[in-house]
PDB file of C-alpha atoms in Angstrom:
ATOM      1  CA  MET A1280     129.169  53.423  97.539  1.00  0.00           C
ATOM      2  CA  ALA A1281     127.035  50.966  95.642  1.00  0.00           C
ATOM      3  CA  ASN A1282     128.281  50.480  92.100  1.00  0.00           C
ATOM      4  CA  ILE A1283     124.969  51.395  90.450  1.00  0.00           C
ATOM      5  CA  ALA A1284     124.817  54.694  92.351  1.00  0.00           C
ATOM      6  CA  ALA A1285     128.436  55.611  91.557  1.00  0.00           C
ATOM      7  CA  LYS A1286     127.971  54.913  87.833  1.00  0.00           C
ATOM      8  CA  ARG A1287     124.778  56.912  87.716  1.00  0.00           C
ATOM      9  CA  ILE A1288     126.264  59.908  89.553  1.00  0.00           C
ATOM     10  CA  LYS A1289     129.329  59.956  87.279  1.00  0.00           C
ATOM     11  CA  ARG A1290     127.054  59.991  84.231  1.00  0.00           C
ATOM     12  CA  GLU A1291     124.836  62.721  85.682  1.00  0.00           C
ATOM     13  CA  PHE A1292     127.844  64.789  86.735  1.00  0.00           C
ATOM     14  CA  LYS A1293     129.048  64.771  83.100  1.00  0.00           C
ATOM     15  CA  GLU A1294     125.519  65.675  81.937  1.00  0.00           C
ATOM     16  CA  VAL A1295     125.491  68.726  84.202  1.00  0.00           C
ATOM     17  CA  MET A1296     129.003  69.768  83.136  1.00  0.00           C
ATOM     18  CA  LYS A1297     127.999  69.713  79.448  1.00  0.00           C
ATOM     19  CA  SER A1298     124.683  71.508  80.016  1.00  0.00           C
ATOM     20  CA  GLU A1299     123.814  74.963  78.731  1.00  0.00           C
ATOM     21  CA  GLU A1300     123.016  75.968  82.335  1.00  0.00           C
ATOM     22  CA  VAL A1301     126.656  75.444  83.361  1.00  0.00           C
ATOM     23  CA  ALA A1302     127.838  77.289  80.246  1.00  0.00           C
ATOM     24  CA  GLY A1303     125.490  80.158  81.104  1.00  0.00           C
ATOM     25  CA  GLY A1304     126.555  80.301  84.758  1.00  0.00           C
ATOM     26  CA  VAL A1305     123.120  79.231  86.014  1.00  0.00           C
ATOM     27  CA  LEU A1306     124.282  75.944  87.594  1.00  0.00           C
ATOM     28  CA  LYS A1307     127.518  74.552  88.900  1.00  0.00           C
ATOM     29  CA  LEU A1308     128.351  71.177  90.389  1.00  0.00           C
ATOM     30  CA  GLU A1309     131.564  69.935  91.969  1.00  0.00           C
ATOM     31  CA  LEU A1310     132.807  67.000  93.983  1.00  0.00           C
ATOM     32  CA  VAL A1311     133.699  67.373  97.637  1.00  0.00           C
ATOM     33  CA  ASN A1312     136.896  65.469  98.543  1.00  0.00           C
ATOM     34  CA  ASP A1313     136.783  63.523  95.225  1.00  0.00           C
ATOM     35  CA  SER A1314     133.783  61.618  96.547  1.00  0.00           C
ATOM     36  CA  TRP A1315     130.764  60.746  94.420  1.00  0.00           C
ATOM     37  CA  THR A1316     128.578  60.708  97.553  1.00  0.00           C
ATOM     38  CA  GLU A1317     129.168  64.344  98.483  1.00  0.00           C
ATOM     39  CA  LEU A1318     128.791  67.148  96.005  1.00  0.00           C
ATOM     40  CA  LYS A1319     128.444  70.888  96.145  1.00  0.00           C
ATOM     41  CA  GLY A1320     125.915  72.532  93.889  1.00  0.00           C
ATOM     42  CA  GLN A1321     125.495  76.154  93.020  1.00  0.00           C
ATOM     43  CA  ILE A1322     122.498  77.921  91.515  1.00  0.00           C
ATOM     44  CA  ALA A1323     122.062  81.490  90.366  1.00  0.00           C
ATOM     45  CA  GLY A1324     119.123  83.426  91.756  1.00  0.00           C
ATOM     46  CA  PRO A1325     116.484  83.557  88.994  1.00  0.00           C
ATOM     47  CA  PRO A1326     115.856  86.858  87.180  1.00  0.00           C
ATOM     48  CA  GLU A1327     112.962  89.020  88.355  1.00  0.00           C
ATOM     49  CA  THR A1328     112.938  87.457  91.831  1.00  0.00           C
ATOM     50  CA  PRO A1329     114.306  88.818  95.117  1.00  0.00           C
ATOM     51  CA  TYR A1330     117.165  86.308  94.639  1.00  0.00           C
ATOM     52  CA  GLU A1331     118.353  87.786  91.321  1.00  0.00           C
ATOM     53  CA  GLY A1332     122.089  88.392  91.283  1.00  0.00           C
ATOM     54  CA  GLY A1333     122.717  86.036  94.193  1.00  0.00           C
ATOM     55  CA  THR A1334     124.744  82.822  94.122  1.00  0.00           C
ATOM     56  CA  PHE A1335     123.404  80.038  96.334  1.00  0.00           C
ATOM     57  CA  LEU A1336     125.471  77.047  97.438  1.00  0.00           C
ATOM     58  CA  LEU A1337     123.857  73.665  98.049  1.00  0.00           C
ATOM     59  CA  GLU A1338     125.112  70.654  99.983  1.00  0.00           C
ATOM     60  CA  ILE A1339     124.265  67.426  98.127  1.00  0.00           C
ATOM     61  CA  LYS A1340     124.581  64.021  99.786  1.00  0.00           C
ATOM     62  CA  VAL A1341     123.941  61.028  97.579  1.00  0.00           C
ATOM     63  CA  PRO A1342     122.728  57.837  99.302  1.00  0.00           C
ATOM     64  CA  GLU A1343     123.995  54.392  98.338  1.00  0.00           C
ATOM     65  CA  THR A1344     120.444  53.596  97.247  1.00  0.00           C
ATOM     66  CA  TYR A1345     120.512  56.336  94.580  1.00  0.00           C
ATOM     67  CA  PRO A1346     118.734  56.637  92.120  1.00  0.00           C
ATOM     68  CA  PHE A1347     115.959  54.757  93.906  1.00  0.00           C
ATOM     69  CA  ASN A1348     116.070  57.278  96.769  1.00  0.00           C
ATOM     70  CA  PRO A1349     116.526  61.025  96.409  1.00  0.00           C
ATOM     71  CA  PRO A1350     119.719  62.890  97.226  1.00  0.00           C
ATOM     72  CA  LYS A1351     119.664  64.888 100.464  1.00  0.00           C
ATOM     73  CA  ILE A1352     120.044  68.543  99.537  1.00  0.00           C
ATOM     74  CA  ARG A1353     120.086  71.676 101.661  1.00  0.00           C
ATOM     75  CA  PHE A1354     121.026  75.306 101.160  1.00  0.00           C
ATOM     76  CA  MET A1355     124.430  76.190 102.605  1.00  0.00           C
ATOM     77  CA  THR A1356     123.826  79.855 101.739  1.00  0.00           C
ATOM     78  CA  LYS A1357     121.319  81.475 104.068  1.00  0.00           C
ATOM     79  CA  ILE A1358     118.123  82.403 102.236  1.00  0.00           C
ATOM     80  CA  TRP A1359     114.757  83.973 103.155  1.00  0.00           C
ATOM     81  CA  HIS A1360     112.197  81.758 101.394  1.00  0.00           C
ATOM     82  CA  PRO A1361     108.973  80.058 102.596  1.00  0.00           C
ATOM     83  CA  ASN A1362     110.108  76.614 101.411  1.00  0.00           C
ATOM     84  CA  VAL A1363     113.635  76.738 102.834  1.00  0.00           C
ATOM     85  CA  SER A1364     114.497  76.780 106.531  1.00  0.00           C
ATOM     86  CA  SER A1365     116.178  80.084 107.381  1.00  0.00           C
ATOM     87  CA  VAL A1366     118.000  78.166 110.150  1.00  0.00           C
ATOM     88  CA  THR A1367     119.111  74.825 108.658  1.00  0.00           C
ATOM     89  CA  GLY A1368     118.740  75.340 104.910  1.00  0.00           C
ATOM     90  CA  ALA A1369     116.384  72.318 104.667  1.00  0.00           C
ATOM     91  CA  ILE A1370     114.261  72.399 101.502  1.00  0.00           C
ATOM     92  CA  CYS A1371     110.578  71.524 101.247  1.00  0.00           C
ATOM     93  CA  LEU A1372     110.246  70.220  97.694  1.00  0.00           C
ATOM     94  CA  ASP A1373     108.095  67.217  96.788  1.00  0.00           C
ATOM     95  CA  ILE A1374     110.660  65.624  94.425  1.00  0.00           C
ATOM     96  CA  LEU A1375     113.168  65.490  97.282  1.00  0.00           C
ATOM     97  CA  LYS A1376     110.643  63.510  99.323  1.00  0.00           C
ATOM     98  CA  ASP A1377     107.608  61.464  98.316  1.00  0.00           C
ATOM     99  CA  GLN A1378     107.499  62.524  94.631  1.00  0.00           C
ATOM    100  CA  TRP A1379     111.018  61.327  93.860  1.00  0.00           C
ATOM    101  CA  ALA A1380     111.381  59.161  90.744  1.00  0.00           C
ATOM    102  CA  ALA A1381     114.480  57.243  89.631  1.00  0.00           C
ATOM    103  CA  ALA A1382     114.205  58.976  86.245  1.00  0.00           C
ATOM    104  CA  LEU A1383     115.046  62.338  87.843  1.00  0.00           C
ATOM    105  CA  THR A1384     118.650  63.542  87.626  1.00  0.00           C
ATOM    106  CA  LEU A1385     120.852  65.953  89.545  1.00  0.00           C
ATOM    107  CA  ARG A1386     120.390  68.487  86.742  1.00  0.00           C
ATOM    108  CA  THR A1387     116.583  68.331  86.930  1.00  0.00           C
ATOM    109  CA  VAL A1388     116.707  68.545  90.733  1.00  0.00           C
ATOM    110  CA  LEU A1389     118.960  71.622  90.669  1.00  0.00           C
ATOM    111  CA  LEU A1390     116.713  73.270  88.082  1.00  0.00           C
ATOM    112  CA  SER A1391     113.653  72.407  90.209  1.00  0.00           C
ATOM    113  CA  ILE A1392     115.247  74.028  93.260  1.00  0.00           C
ATOM    114  CA  GLN A1393     116.018  77.102  91.185  1.00  0.00           C
ATOM    115  CA  ALA A1394     112.413  77.126  89.912  1.00  0.00           C
ATOM    116  CA  LEU A1395     111.201  76.973  93.530  1.00  0.00           C
ATOM    117  CA  LEU A1396     112.946  80.312  94.091  1.00  0.00           C
ATOM    118  CA  SER A1397     110.711  81.775  91.358  1.00  0.00           C
ATOM    119  CA  ALA A1398     107.498  80.151  92.574  1.00  0.00           C
ATOM    120  CA  ALA A1399     107.267  79.812  96.343  1.00  0.00           C
ATOM    121  CA  GLU A1400     104.636  77.522  97.863  1.00  0.00           C
ATOM    122  CA  PRO A1401     103.702  79.422 101.060  1.00  0.00           C
ATOM    123  CA  ASN A1402     100.883  76.972 101.849  1.00  0.00           C
ATOM    124  CA  ASP A1403     103.375  74.088 102.131  1.00  0.00           C
ATOM    125  CA  PRO A1404     106.165  75.877 103.999  1.00  0.00           C
ATOM    126  CA  GLN A1405     109.440  74.705 105.454  1.00  0.00           C
ATOM    127  CA  ASP A1406     109.724  77.973 107.409  1.00  0.00           C
ATOM    128  CA  ALA A1407     106.390  79.080 108.900  1.00  0.00           C
ATOM    129  CA  VAL A1408     107.645  82.559 109.871  1.00  0.00           C
ATOM    130  CA  VAL A1409     108.804  83.343 106.328  1.00  0.00           C
ATOM    131  CA  ALA A1410     105.605  81.887 104.833  1.00  0.00           C
ATOM    132  CA  LYS A1411     103.461  84.052 107.140  1.00  0.00           C
ATOM    133  CA  GLN A1412     105.335  87.178 106.057  1.00  0.00           C
ATOM    134  CA  TYR A1413     105.022  86.102 102.392  1.00  0.00           C
ATOM    135  CA  ARG A1414     101.243  85.671 102.713  1.00  0.00           C
ATOM    136  CA  GLU A1415     100.561  88.757 104.844  1.00  0.00           C
ATOM    137  CA  ASN A1416     103.042  91.330 103.545  1.00  0.00           C
ATOM    138  CA  LEU A1417     104.526  90.413 100.171  1.00  0.00           C
ATOM    139  CA  LEU A1418     106.347  93.745  99.811  1.00  0.00           C
ATOM    140  CA  LEU A1419     108.121  93.334 103.149  1.00  0.00           C
ATOM    141  CA  PHE A1420     108.915  89.700 102.294  1.00  0.00           C
ATOM    142  CA  THR A1421     110.469  90.830  98.994  1.00  0.00           C
ATOM    143  CA  LEU A1422     112.571  93.520 100.713  1.00  0.00           C
ATOM    144  CA  THR A1423     113.737  91.017 103.340  1.00  0.00           C
ATOM    145  CA  ALA A1424     114.583  88.340 100.748  1.00  0.00           C
ATOM    146  CA  LYS A1425     116.555  90.917  98.711  1.00  0.00           C
ATOM    147  CA  HIS A1426     118.409  91.966 101.849  1.00  0.00           C
ATOM    148  CA  TRP A1427     119.356  88.352 102.679  1.00  0.00           C
ATOM    149  CA  THR A1428     120.408  87.796  99.038  1.00  0.00           C
ATOM    150  CA  ASN A1429     122.665  90.843  99.264  1.00  0.00           C
ATOM    151  CA  ILE A1430     124.206  89.898 102.630  1.00  0.00           C
ATOM    152  CA  TYR A1431     124.591  86.123 102.226  1.00  0.00           C
ATOM    153  CA  ALA A1432     124.572  85.419  98.470  1.00  0.00           C
ATOM    154  CA  GLY A1433     126.505  88.377  97.073  1.00  0.00           C
ATOM    155  CA  GLY A1434     123.446  89.887  95.403  1.00  0.00           C
ATOM    156  CA  PRO A1435     123.065  93.568  94.528  1.00  0.00           C
ATOM    157  CA  SER A1436     122.506  96.138  97.265  1.00  0.00           C
ATOM    158  CA  PRO A1437     118.781  96.542  97.836  1.00  0.00           C
ATOM    159  CA  VAL A1438     117.098  99.929  97.572  1.00  0.00           C
ATOM    160  CA  TYR A1439     115.940  99.772 101.176  1.00  0.00           C
ATOM    161  CA  ASP A1440     118.778  99.369 103.651  1.00  0.00           C
ATOM    162  CA  PHE A1441     118.134  97.333 106.807  1.00  0.00           C
ATOM    163  CA  ASP A1442     121.773  97.371 107.978  1.00  0.00           C
ATOM    164  CA  GLN A1443     121.279 100.292 110.345  1.00  0.00           C
ATOM    165  CA  LYS A1444     118.791  98.293 112.454  1.00  0.00           C
ATOM    166  CA  VAL A1445     121.067  95.229 112.389  1.00  0.00           C
ATOM    167  CA  GLN A1446     123.936  97.443 113.567  1.00  0.00           C
ATOM    168  CA  LEU A1447     121.865  98.861 116.446  1.00  0.00           C
ATOM    169  CA  LEU A1448     121.242  95.336 117.774  1.00  0.00           C
ATOM    170  CA  ASN A1449     124.860  94.435 117.078  1.00  0.00           C
ATOM    171  CA  ASP A1450     125.904  97.368 119.275  1.00  0.00           C
ATOM    172  CA  MET A1451     123.731  95.891 122.052  1.00  0.00           C
ATOM    173  CA  GLY A1452     125.811  92.704 121.939  1.00  0.00           C
ATOM    174  CA  ILE A1453     123.642  90.605 119.598  1.00  0.00           C
ATOM    175  CA  ASP A1454     125.641  88.891 116.867  1.00  0.00           C
ATOM    176  CA  GLU A1455     124.882  90.076 113.347  1.00  0.00           C
ATOM    177  CA  HIS A1456     123.082  86.961 112.071  1.00  0.00           C
ATOM    178  CA  HIS A1457     120.843  86.605 115.166  1.00  0.00           C
ATOM    179  CA  ALA A1458     120.005  90.312 114.900  1.00  0.00           C
ATOM    180  CA  ARG A1459     119.078  89.892 111.213  1.00  0.00           C
ATOM    181  CA  VAL A1460     116.919  86.813 111.946  1.00  0.00           C
ATOM    182  CA  ALA A1461     115.051  88.571 114.785  1.00  0.00           C
ATOM    183  CA  LEU A1462     114.431  91.680 112.693  1.00  0.00           C
ATOM    184  CA  SER A1463     113.350  89.631 109.659  1.00  0.00           C
ATOM    185  CA  THR A1464     111.010  87.567 111.860  1.00  0.00           C
ATOM    186  CA  PHE A1465     109.361  90.645 113.390  1.00  0.00           C
ATOM    187  CA  ASP A1466     108.928  92.560 110.126  1.00  0.00           C
ATOM    188  CA  TRP A1467     111.938  94.803 110.840  1.00  0.00           C
ATOM    189  CA  ASP A1468     110.205  96.238 113.924  1.00  0.00           C
ATOM    190  CA  LEU A1469     113.201  97.082 116.116  1.00  0.00           C
ATOM    191  CA  GLU A1470     111.199  97.233 119.352  1.00  0.00           C
ATOM    192  CA  ARG A1471     109.577  93.807 118.897  1.00  0.00           C
ATOM    193  CA  ALA A1472     112.847  92.211 117.780  1.00  0.00           C
ATOM    194  CA  THR A1473     114.662  93.676 120.796  1.00  0.00           C
ATOM    195  CA  GLU A1474     111.967  92.412 123.179  1.00  0.00           C
ATOM    196  CA  GLN A1475     112.279  88.915 121.710  1.00  0.00           C
ATOM    197  CA  LEU A1476     116.073  88.897 121.924  1.00  0.00           C
ATOM    198  CA  PHE A1477     116.195  90.078 125.531  1.00  0.00           C
ATOM    199  CA  VAL A1478     113.407  87.911 126.985  1.00  0.00           C
TER     200      VAL A1478
END
């Protein structure tokens, strides 16, 4: 790794470790295989969002051209959000693309990703299906996002339980995650999800 990038990452890593967010359990950052090019981030789901109570892991890959180019970051924890791919975990956030500035740090990027969970941008989506649900049926989106937070991010059990429908598809031979994706995509309509899965 280029010397400038390594020095910068080491400094930023220390900055994150000393931050009030780490002390408060909001952020976490660790090295993967003692490498400064691969890190694992963790953010807490923000209060008063469907992600509250969840813990979301992020894969962070730092290029040799850092800080002149942004780190590549994706969600490792599955999440139902208009600006995050429910399949790959790719994040649609301007500062990770064309609005990147060398003055930004890992801490500000992690906080920006956490802020994105509080303020979705459904008109600039990474996941069109989730964005459509967000725009057309906010209540159902919220219930679905809470369900995914509970199942994948260790969040609290939601009031409305979708597991019965997931189990029905599971009993038909569909694996649990594919069943959940189909049901989430078709607004938890079992008939439409089943039709899609057995086309």
